[in-house]
Coordinates of C-alpha atoms and ligand atoms in Angstrom, one line a residue:
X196 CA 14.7 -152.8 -14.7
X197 CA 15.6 -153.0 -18.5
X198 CA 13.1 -150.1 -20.3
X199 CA 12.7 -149.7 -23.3
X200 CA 14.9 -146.7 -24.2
X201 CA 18.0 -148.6 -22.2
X202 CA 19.1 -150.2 -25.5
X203 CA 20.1 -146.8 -27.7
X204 CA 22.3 -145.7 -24.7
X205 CA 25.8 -145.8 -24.7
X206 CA 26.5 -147.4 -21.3
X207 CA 28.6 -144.6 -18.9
X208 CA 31.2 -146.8 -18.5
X209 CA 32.0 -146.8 -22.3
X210 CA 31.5 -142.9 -22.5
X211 CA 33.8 -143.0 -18.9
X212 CA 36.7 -144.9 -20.9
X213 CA 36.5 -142.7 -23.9
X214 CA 37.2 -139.6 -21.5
X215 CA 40.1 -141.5 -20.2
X216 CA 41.3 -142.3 -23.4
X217 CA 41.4 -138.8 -24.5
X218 CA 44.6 -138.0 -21.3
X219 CA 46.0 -141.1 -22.9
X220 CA 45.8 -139.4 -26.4
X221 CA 46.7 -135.6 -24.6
X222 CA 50.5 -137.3 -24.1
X223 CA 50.3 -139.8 -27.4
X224 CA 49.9 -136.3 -29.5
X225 CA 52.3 -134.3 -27.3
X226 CA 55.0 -137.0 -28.4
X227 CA 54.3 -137.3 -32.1
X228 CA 53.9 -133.8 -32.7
X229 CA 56.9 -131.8 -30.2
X230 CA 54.6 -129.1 -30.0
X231 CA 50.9 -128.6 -28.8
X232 CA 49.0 -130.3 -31.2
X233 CA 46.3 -128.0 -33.4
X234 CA 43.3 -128.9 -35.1
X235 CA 41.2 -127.7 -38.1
X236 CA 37.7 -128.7 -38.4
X237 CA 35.4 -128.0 -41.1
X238 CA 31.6 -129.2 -41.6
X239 CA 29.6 -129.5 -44.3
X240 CA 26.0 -129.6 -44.8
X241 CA 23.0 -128.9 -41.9
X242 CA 23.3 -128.2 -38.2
X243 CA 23.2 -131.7 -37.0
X244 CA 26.3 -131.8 -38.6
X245 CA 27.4 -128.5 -36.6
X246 CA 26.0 -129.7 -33.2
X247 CA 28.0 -133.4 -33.6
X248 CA 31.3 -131.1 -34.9
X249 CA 30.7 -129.1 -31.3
X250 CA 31.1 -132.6 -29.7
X251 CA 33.6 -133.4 -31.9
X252 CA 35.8 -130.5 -30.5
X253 CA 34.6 -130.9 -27.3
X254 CA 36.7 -134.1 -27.3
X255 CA 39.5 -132.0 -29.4
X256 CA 39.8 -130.0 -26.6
X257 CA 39.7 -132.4 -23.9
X258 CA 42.9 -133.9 -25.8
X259 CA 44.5 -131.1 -25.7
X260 CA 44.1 -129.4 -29.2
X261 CA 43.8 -126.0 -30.2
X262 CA 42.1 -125.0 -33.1
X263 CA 43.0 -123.2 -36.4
X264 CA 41.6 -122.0 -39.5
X265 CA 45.3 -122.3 -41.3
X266 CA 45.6 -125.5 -42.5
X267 CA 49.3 -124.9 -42.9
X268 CA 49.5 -124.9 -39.2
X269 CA 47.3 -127.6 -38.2
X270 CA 48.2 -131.4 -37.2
X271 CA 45.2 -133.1 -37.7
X272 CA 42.2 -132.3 -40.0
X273 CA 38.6 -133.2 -39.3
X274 CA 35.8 -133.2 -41.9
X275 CA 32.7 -133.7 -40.9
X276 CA 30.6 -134.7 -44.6
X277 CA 27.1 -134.2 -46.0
X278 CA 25.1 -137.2 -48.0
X279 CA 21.7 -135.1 -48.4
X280 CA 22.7 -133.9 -52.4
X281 CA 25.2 -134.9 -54.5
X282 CA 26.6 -131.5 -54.8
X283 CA 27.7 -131.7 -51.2
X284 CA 29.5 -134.7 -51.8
X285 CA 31.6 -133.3 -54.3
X286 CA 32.6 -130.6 -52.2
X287 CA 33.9 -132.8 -49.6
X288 CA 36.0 -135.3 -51.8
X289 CA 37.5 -132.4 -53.6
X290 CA 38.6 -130.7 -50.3
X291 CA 39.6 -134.3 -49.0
X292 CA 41.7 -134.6 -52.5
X293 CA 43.3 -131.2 -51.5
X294 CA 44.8 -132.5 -48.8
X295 CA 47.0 -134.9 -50.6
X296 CA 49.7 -132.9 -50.7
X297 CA 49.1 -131.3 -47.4
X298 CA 49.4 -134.7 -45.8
X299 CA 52.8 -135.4 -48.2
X300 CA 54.5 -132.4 -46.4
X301 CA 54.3 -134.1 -43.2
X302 CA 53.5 -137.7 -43.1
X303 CA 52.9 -137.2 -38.8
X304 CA 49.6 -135.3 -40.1
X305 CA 46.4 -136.8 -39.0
X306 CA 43.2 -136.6 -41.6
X307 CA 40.1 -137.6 -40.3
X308 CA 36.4 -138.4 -42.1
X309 CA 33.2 -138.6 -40.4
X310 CA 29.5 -137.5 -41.2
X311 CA 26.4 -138.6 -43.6
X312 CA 29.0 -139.6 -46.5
X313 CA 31.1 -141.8 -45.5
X314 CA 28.2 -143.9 -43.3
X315 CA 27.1 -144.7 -47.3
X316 CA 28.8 -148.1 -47.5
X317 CA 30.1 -147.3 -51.2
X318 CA 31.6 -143.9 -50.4
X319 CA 33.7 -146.0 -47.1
X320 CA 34.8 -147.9 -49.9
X321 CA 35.6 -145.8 -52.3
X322 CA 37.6 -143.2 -49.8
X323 CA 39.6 -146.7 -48.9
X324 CA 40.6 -147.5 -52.6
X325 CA 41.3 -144.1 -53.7
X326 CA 42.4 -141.5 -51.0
X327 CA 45.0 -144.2 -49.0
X328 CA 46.3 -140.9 -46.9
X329 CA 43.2 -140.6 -45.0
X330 CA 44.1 -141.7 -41.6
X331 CA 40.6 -142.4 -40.1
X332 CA 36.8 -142.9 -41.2
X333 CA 33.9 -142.9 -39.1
X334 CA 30.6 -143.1 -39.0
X335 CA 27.3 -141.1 -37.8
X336 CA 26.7 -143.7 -35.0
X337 CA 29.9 -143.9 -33.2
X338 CA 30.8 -140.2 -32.7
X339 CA 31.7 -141.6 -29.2
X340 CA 34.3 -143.1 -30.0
X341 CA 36.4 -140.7 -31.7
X342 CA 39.0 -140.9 -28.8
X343 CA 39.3 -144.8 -29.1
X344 CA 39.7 -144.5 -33.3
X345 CA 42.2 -142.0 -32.7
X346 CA 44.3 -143.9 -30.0
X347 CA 44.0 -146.7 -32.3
X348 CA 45.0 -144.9 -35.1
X349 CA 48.3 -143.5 -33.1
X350 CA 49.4 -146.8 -31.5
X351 CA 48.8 -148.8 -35.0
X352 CA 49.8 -145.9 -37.4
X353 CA 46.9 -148.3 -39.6
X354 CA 44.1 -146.4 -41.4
X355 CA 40.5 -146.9 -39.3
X356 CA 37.5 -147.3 -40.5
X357 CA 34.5 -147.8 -38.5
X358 CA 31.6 -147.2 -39.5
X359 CA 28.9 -149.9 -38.3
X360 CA 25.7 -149.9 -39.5
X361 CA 23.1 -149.3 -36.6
X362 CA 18.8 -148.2 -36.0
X363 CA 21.4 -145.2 -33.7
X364 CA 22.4 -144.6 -30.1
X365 CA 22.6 -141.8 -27.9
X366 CA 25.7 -141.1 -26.0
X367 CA 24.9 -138.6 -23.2
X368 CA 27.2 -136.9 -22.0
X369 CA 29.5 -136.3 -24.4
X370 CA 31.9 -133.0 -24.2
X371 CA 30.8 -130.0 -26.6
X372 CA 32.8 -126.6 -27.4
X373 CA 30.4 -124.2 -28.5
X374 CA 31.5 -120.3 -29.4
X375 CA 29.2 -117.4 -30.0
X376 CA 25.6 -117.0 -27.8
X377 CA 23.7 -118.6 -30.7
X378 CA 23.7 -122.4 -29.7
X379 CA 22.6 -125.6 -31.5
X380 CA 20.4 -127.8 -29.2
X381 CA 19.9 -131.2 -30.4
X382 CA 16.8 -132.9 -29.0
X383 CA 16.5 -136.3 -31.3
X384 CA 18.2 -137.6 -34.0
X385 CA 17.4 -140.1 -37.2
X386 CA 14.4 -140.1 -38.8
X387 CA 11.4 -142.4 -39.8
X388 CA 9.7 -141.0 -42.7
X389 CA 11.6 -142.7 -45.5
X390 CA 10.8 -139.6 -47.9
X391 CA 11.8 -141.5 -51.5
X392 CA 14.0 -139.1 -52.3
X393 CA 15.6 -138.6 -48.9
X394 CA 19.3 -140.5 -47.7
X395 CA 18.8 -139.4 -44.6
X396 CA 17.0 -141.8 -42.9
X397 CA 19.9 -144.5 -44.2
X398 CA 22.7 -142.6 -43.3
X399 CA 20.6 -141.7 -39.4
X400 CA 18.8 -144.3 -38.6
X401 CA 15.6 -144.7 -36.6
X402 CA 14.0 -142.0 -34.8
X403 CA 15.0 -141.6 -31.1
X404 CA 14.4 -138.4 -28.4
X405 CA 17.2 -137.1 -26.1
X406 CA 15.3 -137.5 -22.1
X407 CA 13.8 -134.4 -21.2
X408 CA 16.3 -133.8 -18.3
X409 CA 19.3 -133.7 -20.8
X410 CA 18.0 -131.8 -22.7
X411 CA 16.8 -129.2 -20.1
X412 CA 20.2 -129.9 -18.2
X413 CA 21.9 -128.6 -21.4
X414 CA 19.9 -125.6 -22.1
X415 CA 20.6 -124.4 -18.7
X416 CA 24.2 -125.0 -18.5
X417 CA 23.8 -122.9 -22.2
X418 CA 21.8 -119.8 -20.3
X419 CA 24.2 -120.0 -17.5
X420 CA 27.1 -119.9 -19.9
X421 CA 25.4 -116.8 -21.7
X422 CA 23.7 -118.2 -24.8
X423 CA 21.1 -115.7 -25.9
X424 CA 19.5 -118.3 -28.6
X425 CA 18.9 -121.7 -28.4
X426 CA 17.5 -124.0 -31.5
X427 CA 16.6 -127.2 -31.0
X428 CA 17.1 -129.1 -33.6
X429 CA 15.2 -132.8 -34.6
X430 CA 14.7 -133.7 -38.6
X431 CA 11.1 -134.0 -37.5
X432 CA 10.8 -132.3 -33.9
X433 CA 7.0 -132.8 -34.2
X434 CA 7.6 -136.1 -33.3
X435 CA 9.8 -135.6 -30.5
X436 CA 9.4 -137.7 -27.8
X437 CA 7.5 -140.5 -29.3
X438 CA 10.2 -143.2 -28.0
X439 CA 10.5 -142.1 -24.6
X440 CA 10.3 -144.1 -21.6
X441 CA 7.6 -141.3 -20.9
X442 CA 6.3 -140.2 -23.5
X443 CA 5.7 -136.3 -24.0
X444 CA 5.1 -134.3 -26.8
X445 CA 7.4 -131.8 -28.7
X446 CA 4.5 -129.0 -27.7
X447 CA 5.2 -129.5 -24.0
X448 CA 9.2 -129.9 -23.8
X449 CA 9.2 -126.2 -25.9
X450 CA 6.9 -125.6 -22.7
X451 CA 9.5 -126.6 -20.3
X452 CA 12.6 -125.0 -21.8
X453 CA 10.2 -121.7 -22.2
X454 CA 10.0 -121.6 -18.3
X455 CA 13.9 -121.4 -17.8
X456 CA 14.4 -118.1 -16.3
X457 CA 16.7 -115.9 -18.7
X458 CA 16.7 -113.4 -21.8
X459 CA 17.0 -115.6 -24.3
X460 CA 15.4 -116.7 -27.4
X461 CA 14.0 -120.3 -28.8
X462 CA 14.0 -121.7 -32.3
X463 CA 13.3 -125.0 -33.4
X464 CA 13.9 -127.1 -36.7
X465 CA 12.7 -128.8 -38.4
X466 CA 9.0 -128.9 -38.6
X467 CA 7.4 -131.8 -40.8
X468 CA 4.0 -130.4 -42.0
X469 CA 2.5 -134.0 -41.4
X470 CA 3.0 -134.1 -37.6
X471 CA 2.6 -130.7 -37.2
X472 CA 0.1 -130.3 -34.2
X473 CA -2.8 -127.3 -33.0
X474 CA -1.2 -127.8 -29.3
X475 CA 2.1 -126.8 -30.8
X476 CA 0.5 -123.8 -32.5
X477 CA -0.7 -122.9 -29.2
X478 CA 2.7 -123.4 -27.6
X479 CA 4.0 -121.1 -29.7
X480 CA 1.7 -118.7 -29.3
X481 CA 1.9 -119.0 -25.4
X482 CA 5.5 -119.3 -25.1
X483 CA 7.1 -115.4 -24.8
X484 CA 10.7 -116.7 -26.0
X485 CA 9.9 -118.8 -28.8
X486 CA 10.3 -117.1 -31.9
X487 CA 7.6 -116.7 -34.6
X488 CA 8.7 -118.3 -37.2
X489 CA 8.2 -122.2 -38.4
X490 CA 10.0 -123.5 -41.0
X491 CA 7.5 -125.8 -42.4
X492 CA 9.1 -127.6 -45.5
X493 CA 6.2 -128.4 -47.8
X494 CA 8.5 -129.9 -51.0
X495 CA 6.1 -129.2 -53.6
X496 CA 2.2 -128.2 -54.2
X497 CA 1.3 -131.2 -56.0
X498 CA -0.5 -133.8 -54.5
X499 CA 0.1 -136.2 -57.1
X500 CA 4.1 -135.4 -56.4
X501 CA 3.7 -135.3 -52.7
X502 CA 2.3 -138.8 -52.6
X503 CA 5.5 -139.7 -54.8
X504 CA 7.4 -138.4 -52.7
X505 CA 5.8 -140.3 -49.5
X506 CA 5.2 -137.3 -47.4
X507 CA 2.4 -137.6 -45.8
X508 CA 0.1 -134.8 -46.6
X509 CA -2.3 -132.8 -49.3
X510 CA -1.5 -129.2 -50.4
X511 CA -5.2 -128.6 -48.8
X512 CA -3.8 -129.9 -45.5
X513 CA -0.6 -127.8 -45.5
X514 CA -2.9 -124.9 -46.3
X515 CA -5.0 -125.8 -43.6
X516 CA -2.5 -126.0 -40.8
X517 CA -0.7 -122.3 -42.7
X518 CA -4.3 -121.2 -42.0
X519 CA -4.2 -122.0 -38.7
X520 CA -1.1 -121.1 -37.6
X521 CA -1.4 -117.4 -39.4
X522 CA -5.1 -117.1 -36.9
X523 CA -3.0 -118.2 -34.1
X524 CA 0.3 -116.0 -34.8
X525 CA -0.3 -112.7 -37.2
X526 CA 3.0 -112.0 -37.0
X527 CA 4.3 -115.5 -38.2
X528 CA 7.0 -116.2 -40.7
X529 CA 7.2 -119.0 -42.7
X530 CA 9.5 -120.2 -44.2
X531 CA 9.8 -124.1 -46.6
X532 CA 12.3 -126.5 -48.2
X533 CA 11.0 -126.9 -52.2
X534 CA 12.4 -129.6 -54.3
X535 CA 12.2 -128.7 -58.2
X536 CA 12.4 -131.6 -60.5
X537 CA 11.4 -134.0 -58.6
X538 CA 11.6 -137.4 -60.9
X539 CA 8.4 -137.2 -63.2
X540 CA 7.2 -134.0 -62.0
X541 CA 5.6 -132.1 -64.6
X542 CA 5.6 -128.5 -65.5
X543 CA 1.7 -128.2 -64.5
X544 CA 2.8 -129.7 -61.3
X545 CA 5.6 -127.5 -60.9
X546 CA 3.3 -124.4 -61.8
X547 CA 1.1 -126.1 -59.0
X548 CA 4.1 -125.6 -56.2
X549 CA 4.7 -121.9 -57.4
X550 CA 0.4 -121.0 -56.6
X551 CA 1.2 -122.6 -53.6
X552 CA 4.3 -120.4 -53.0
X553 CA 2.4 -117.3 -53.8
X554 CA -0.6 -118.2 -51.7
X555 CA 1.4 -118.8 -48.5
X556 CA 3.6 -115.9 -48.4
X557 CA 6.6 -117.1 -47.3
X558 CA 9.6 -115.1 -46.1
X559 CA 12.1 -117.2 -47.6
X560 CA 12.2 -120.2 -49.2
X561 CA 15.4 -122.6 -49.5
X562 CA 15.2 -124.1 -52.8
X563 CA 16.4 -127.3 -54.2
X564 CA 17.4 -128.9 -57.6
X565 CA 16.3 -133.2 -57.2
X566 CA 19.4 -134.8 -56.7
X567 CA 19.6 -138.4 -56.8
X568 CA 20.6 -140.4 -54.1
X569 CA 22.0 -143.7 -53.9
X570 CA 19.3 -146.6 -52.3
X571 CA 17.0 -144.6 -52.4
X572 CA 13.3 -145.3 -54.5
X573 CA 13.3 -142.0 -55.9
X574 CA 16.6 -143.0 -57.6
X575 CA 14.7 -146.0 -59.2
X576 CA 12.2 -143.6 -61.1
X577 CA 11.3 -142.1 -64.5
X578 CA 13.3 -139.0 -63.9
X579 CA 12.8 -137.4 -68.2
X580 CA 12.9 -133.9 -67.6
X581 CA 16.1 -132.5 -69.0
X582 CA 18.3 -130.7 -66.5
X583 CA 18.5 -127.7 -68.4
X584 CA 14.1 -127.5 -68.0
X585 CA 14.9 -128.0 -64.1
X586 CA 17.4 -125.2 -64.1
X587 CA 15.0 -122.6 -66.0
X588 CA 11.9 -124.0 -63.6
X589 CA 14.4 -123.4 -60.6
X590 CA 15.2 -120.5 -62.0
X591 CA 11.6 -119.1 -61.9
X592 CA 10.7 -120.1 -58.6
X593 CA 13.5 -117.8 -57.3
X594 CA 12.6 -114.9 -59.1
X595 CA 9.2 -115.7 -57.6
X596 CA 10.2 -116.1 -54.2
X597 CA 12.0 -112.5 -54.8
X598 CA 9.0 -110.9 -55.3
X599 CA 6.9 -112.5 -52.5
X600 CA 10.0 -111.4 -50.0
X601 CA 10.0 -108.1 -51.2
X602 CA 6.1 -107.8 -50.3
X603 CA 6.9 -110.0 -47.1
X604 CA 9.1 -107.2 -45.4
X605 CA 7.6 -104.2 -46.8
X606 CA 4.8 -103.9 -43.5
X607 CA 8.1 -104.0 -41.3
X608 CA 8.2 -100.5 -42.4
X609 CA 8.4 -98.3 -39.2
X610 CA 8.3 -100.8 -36.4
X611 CA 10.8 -101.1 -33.9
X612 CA 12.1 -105.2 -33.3
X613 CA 14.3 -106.9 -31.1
X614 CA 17.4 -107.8 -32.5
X615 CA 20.3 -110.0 -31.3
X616 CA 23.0 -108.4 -32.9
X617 CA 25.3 -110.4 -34.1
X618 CA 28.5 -109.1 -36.4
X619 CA 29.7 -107.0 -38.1
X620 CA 29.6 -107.4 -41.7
X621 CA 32.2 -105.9 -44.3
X622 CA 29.9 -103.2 -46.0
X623 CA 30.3 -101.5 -42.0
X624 CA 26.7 -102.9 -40.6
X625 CA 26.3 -104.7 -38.0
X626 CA 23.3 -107.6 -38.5
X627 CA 21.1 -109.7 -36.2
X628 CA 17.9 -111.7 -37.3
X629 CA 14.2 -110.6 -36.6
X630 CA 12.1 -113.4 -34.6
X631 CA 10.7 -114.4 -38.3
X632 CA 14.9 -115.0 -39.1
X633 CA 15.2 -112.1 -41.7
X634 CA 18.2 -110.7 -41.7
X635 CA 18.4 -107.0 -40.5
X636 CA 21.4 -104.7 -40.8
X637 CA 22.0 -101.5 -38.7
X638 CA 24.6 -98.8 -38.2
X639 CA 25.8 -99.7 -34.2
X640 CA 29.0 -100.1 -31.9
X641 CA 31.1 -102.9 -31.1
X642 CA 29.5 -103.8 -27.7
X643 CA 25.7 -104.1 -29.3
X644 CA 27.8 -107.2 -30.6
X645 CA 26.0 -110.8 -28.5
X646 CA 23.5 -108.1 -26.8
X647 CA 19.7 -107.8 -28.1
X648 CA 18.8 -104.1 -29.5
X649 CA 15.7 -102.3 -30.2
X650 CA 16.0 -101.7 -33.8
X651 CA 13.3 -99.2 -35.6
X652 CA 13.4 -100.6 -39.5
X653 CA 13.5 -97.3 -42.3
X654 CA 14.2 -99.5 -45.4
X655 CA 12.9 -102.7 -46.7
X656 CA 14.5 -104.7 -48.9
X657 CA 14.0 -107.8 -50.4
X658 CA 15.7 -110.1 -48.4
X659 CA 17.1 -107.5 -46.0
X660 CA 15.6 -105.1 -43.6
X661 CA 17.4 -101.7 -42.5
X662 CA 17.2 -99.8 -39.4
X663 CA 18.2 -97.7 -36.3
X664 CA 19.4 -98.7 -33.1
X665 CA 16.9 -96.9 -30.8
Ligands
SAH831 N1 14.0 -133.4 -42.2 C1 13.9 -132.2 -42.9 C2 14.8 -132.0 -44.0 C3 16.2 -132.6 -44.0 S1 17.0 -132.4 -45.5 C4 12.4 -132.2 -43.5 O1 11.8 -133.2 -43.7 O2 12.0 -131.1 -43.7 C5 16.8 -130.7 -45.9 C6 16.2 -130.5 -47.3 O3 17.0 -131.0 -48.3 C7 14.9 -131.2 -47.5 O4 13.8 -130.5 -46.9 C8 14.7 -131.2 -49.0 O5 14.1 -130.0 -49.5 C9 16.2 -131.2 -49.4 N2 16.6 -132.5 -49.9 C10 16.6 -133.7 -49.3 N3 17.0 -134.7 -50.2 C11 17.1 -134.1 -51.4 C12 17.5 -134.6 -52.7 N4 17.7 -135.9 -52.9 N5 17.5 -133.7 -53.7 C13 17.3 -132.4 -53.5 N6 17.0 -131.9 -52.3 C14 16.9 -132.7 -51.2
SF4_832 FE1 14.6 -136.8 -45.2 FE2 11.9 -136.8 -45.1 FE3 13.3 -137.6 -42.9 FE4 13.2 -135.0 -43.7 S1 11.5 -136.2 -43.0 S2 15.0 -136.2 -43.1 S3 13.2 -135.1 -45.9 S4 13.2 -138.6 -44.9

């Protein structure tokens, strides 16, 4: 029987072929190459783009690459591209400019573009008119069929580009390399919410939830592997589940992965303050290895510009569910996205997001300058603020925020918190990140490195806790 969620599958049989084509492509490489072919991969922007880069290299791997940070040595390039602010782009034509001459040295070299940027119709086209040596484009909805582009691209030696314009699929299983016990966990993709400034929901498409069972499948092949952290990552995993077959809520699959037997910790992001429910305050609560913290991106504190903006709720009802959550959860850390210059924001309105900043409390804030994106409605509007006011308003928001973390991490003083430790840093500490996600350094030995410590903080810094490894 056809249900409803059959459509946004990839069928097994196409997923089956791609796996074959990637032995075809293991002996295709093997001859252009002479040599074991190596691969450097590079992603910009959020962690969906790191979890699809994991599957990316999963398929890498399962052609028989090995991977490199030395360009110099590597055969074949991968960028995986960021729409959400312009800045982003930038980055990625000027590295993808860089490799001109990389790809003149040795004309057997393989470049290939994927990712938010190139599945914007007049970036495909503008990468086809002026960077010629890229060898293959592709979009966010066919990451599947990497293997098939690149055979294509081998057997044709023609530049690909395919990047179809789709409401989104999900292709389960595909391969993933993952390094590291911290471990990205995607649970839905796309988003609905049309914020007016947003691309994402162009570049996405529509809303759709992983089954359950994958997801659980893959969190306990992560735990069996090792993985100490999982995050589970959604643009709006308040709305998880929504599309299912069956539907469940976002509350009750944090439930579920919770019950896996293991030491490990759970995150989730992100959090959209609109669907943001008191049964998944309560999960949190209840659930012993979900960490308490919730990024809850708020965007601004004026209601007039949060209407603009088409996002759903009133600083009173932010404040509300902040409220609730801080009854439920003491110990909370919150954390936001703000967006400063929003087209026609004024600087009452702006003074209106930084009361709201000092009322929550946050423990850090990531902080935005409105960029404008193509297609978009925001793009369409009144935008007369210079950028010079948004840089000084920006500006004063950080020194803010400062402040506000400095007073955030002062009652940390003398209490003793599990830490995953993960590095070592340069200055000679070695770091992990409270439950709340602040970062915490620590004199320790090499093995604490992947292993949770008990960690007693003596100094509190702004943005930075220091301790002792009990
Ligand atoms: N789905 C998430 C956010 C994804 S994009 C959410 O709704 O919270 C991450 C952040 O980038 C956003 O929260 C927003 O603060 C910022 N952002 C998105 N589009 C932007 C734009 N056009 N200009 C500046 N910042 C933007
Ligand atoms: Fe963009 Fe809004 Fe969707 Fe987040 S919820 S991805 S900001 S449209």
């Amino acid at each position: 029987m056809q249900t409803k969620q059959d459509s946004i599958f990839v069928s097994s049989d196409e997923l089956s072929r791609q796996i074959l084509l990637c032995q075809t492509n293991r002996e295709l490489l093997i001859d252009r190459f002479g040599h074991t072919p190596k691969a450097c991969t590079h992603v910009f922007g959020c962690q969906q783009n790191i979890s699809d880069s994991q599957r990316l290299e999963g398929y890498l791997e399962q052609m028989g690459f090995e991977f490199t940070d030395n360009l110099e040595e590597a055969d074949l390039v991968l960028y995986n591209t960021c729409a959400v602010r312009e800045h982003a782009q930038y980055r990625a034509l000027g590295n993808v400019g860089a490799l001109k001459h990389w790809k003149a040295k040795r004309p057997d070299r393989i470049i290939v573009l994927c990712g938010c940027m190139v599945q914007q119709e007049h970036v495909a086209q503008r990468v086809r008119r002026s960077y010629p040596y890229v060898s293959i484009v592709f979009g966010t909805h066919v990451i599947h069929r990497f293997p098939e582009n690149l055979y294509r691209f081998i057997t044709t030696n023609k530049r690909i580009f395919d990047i179809p314009d789709s409401k989104g699929t999900i292709a389960e299983p595909l391969p993933v390399r993952r390094t590291g016990v911290k471990g990205w966990l995607p649970i839905m993709y796309g988003c609905n919410n049309f914020c007016t400034y947003c691309v994402v929901p162009y570049v996405r498409g529509r809303e759709r939830s992983r089954r359950p069972e994958d997801i659980l499948a893959e969190a306990k092949a992560m735990i069996d592997a090792g993985y100490k952290e999982i995050t589970l990552l959604g643009q709006n995993v308040n709305s998880y589940g929504k599309t299912l077959d069956k539907p469940i809520t976002f509350a009750q699959l944090l439930c579920m992965i919770n019950d896996i037997p293991g030491d490990f910790i759970i995150r989730f992001m992100t959090s959209h303050p609109k669907d943001c429910t008191d049964e998944l305050l309560v999960a949190m609560k209840k659930c012993e290895k979900v960490a308490k913290h919730l990024h809850l991106p708020v965007q601004s504190g004026s209601n007039r510009v949060l209407k603009t903006m088409n996002r759903g709720y009133t600083k009173e009802k932010y404040l509300s569910l902040i409220d609730r959550a801080k009854a439920l959860m003491p110990d909370l850390c919150i954390t936001a996205d703000i967006i400063v210059g929003f087209p026609g924001e004024t600087y009452e309105e702006f003074c209106e997001t930084m009361d709201l900043v000092e009322r929550v409390g946050y423990s850090a804030l990531f902080t935005f300058i409105y960029s404008p994106r193509k297609g978009t409605p925001a793009e369409a509007m009144d935008d007369p603020v210079p950028a010079e006011d948004k840089s000084r308003w920006f500006q004063q928001l950080v020194d803010k925020q400062e402040e506000i973390a400095a007073i955030q991490t002062a009652p940390y003083l003398g209490q003793t918190l599990r830490v995953l430790c993960e590095g070592r840093k340069e200055n000679g500490y070695y770091f992990g990140r409270t439950e709340g996600n602040i970062l915490i350094e620590f004199f320790g030995k090499e093995e604490f490195i992947n292993n949770f410590v008990q960690v007693t903080v003596t100094q509190a810094l702004s943005f930075v806790l220091r301790g002792e490894v009990q």
